[in-house]
Coordinates of C-alpha atoms in Angstrom, one line a residue:
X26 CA 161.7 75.2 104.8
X27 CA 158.9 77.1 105.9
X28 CA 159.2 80.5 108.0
X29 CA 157.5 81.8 110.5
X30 CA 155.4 84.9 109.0
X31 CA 155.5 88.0 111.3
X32 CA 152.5 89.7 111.9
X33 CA 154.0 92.8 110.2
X34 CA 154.9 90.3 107.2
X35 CA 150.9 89.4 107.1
X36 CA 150.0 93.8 107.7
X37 CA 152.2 93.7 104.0
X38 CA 150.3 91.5 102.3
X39 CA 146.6 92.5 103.2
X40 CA 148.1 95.9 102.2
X41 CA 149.2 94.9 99.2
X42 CA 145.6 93.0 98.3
X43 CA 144.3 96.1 98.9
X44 CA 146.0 98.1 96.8
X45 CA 145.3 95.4 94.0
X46 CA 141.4 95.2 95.5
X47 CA 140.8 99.5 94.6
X48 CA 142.4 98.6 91.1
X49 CA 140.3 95.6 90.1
X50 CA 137.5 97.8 91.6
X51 CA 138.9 100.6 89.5
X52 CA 138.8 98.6 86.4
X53 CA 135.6 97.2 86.9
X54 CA 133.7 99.9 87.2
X55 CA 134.8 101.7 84.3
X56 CA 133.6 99.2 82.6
X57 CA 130.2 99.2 84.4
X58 CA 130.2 102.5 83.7
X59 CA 130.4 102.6 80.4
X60 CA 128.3 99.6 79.7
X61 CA 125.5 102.1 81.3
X62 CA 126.0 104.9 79.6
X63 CA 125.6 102.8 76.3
X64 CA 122.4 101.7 77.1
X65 CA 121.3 105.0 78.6
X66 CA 121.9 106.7 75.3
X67 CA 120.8 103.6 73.6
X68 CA 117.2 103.5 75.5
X69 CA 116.9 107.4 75.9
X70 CA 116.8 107.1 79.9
X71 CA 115.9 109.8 82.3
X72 CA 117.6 110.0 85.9
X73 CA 113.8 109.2 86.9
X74 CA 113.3 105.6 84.7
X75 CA 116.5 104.1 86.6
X76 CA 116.4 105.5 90.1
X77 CA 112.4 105.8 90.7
X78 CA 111.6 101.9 91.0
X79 CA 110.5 101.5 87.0
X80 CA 109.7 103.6 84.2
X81 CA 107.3 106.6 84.2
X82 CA 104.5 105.3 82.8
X83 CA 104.1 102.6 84.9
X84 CA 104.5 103.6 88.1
X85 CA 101.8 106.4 87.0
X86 CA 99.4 103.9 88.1
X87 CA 100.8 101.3 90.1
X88 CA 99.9 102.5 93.7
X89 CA 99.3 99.7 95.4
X90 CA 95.6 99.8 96.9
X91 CA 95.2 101.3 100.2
X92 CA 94.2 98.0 102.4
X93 CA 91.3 98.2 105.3
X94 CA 93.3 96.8 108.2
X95 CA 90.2 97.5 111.2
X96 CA 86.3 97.7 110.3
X97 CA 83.6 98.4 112.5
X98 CA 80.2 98.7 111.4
X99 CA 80.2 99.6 107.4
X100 CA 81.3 103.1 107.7
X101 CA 84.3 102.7 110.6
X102 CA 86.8 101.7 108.6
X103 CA 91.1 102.2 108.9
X104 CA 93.6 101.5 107.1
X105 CA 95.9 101.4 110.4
X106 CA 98.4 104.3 109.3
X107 CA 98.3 107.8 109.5
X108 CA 96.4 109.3 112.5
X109 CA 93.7 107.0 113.9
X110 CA 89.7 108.1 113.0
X111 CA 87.5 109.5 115.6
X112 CA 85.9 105.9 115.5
X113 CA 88.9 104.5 117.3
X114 CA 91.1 107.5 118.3
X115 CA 90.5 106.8 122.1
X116 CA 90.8 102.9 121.8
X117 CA 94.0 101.0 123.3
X118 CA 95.8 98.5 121.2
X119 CA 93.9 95.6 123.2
X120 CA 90.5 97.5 122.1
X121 CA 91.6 98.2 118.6
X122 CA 92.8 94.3 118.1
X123 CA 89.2 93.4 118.1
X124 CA 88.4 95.5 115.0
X125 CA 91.1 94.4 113.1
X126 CA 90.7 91.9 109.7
X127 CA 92.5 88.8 109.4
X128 CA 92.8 89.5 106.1
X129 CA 93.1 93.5 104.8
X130 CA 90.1 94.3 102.4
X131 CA 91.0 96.7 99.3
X132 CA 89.6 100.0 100.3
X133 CA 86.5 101.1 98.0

């Protein structure tokens, strides 16, 4: 036969599958845990080589390029951040739009 469940029958079981969720969690990450600090002592890593977007050395030099968004003339050039030149400082958006590269040009 099968019953009716209540909804304080159905408020008992998500209850219980939580409590079994936080100990799977539980489990889990201990081992994630300790699988990381194995290979932190294994590779010699710093707080800064995991949580800095790569290892020292390379992100020493990999700024990416500051990109020339508007040009007018050869010298009138922005990237289109940061405060706006004197070139341009008075133009609307409309005004600016004209300046600006379909495609950004590494800047120099």
């Amino acid at each position: 036969m099968n019953e009716k469940q209540t909804l304080k029958d159905i408020q008992e079981q998500i209850k219980a599958l939580q409590a079994q969720e936080a100990q799977i969690i539980a489990q889990e990450k201990e081992e994630v845990v300790q699988y990381i600090r194995e290979k932190v002592a294994e590779f010699h890593l710093q707080p800064e080589d995991i949580f800095s977007g790569g290892s020292r050395k390379a992100s020493a030099g990999s700024k990416k390029p500051k990109m020339i968004r508007y040009k007018r003339g050869e010298n009138e050039v922005w990237a289109g951040r940061g405060k706006k030149p004197d070139w341009c400082a008075n133009m609307s958006k409309e005004e600016l739009e004209q300046y600006k590269l379909d495609t950004p040009i590494p800047a120099e």
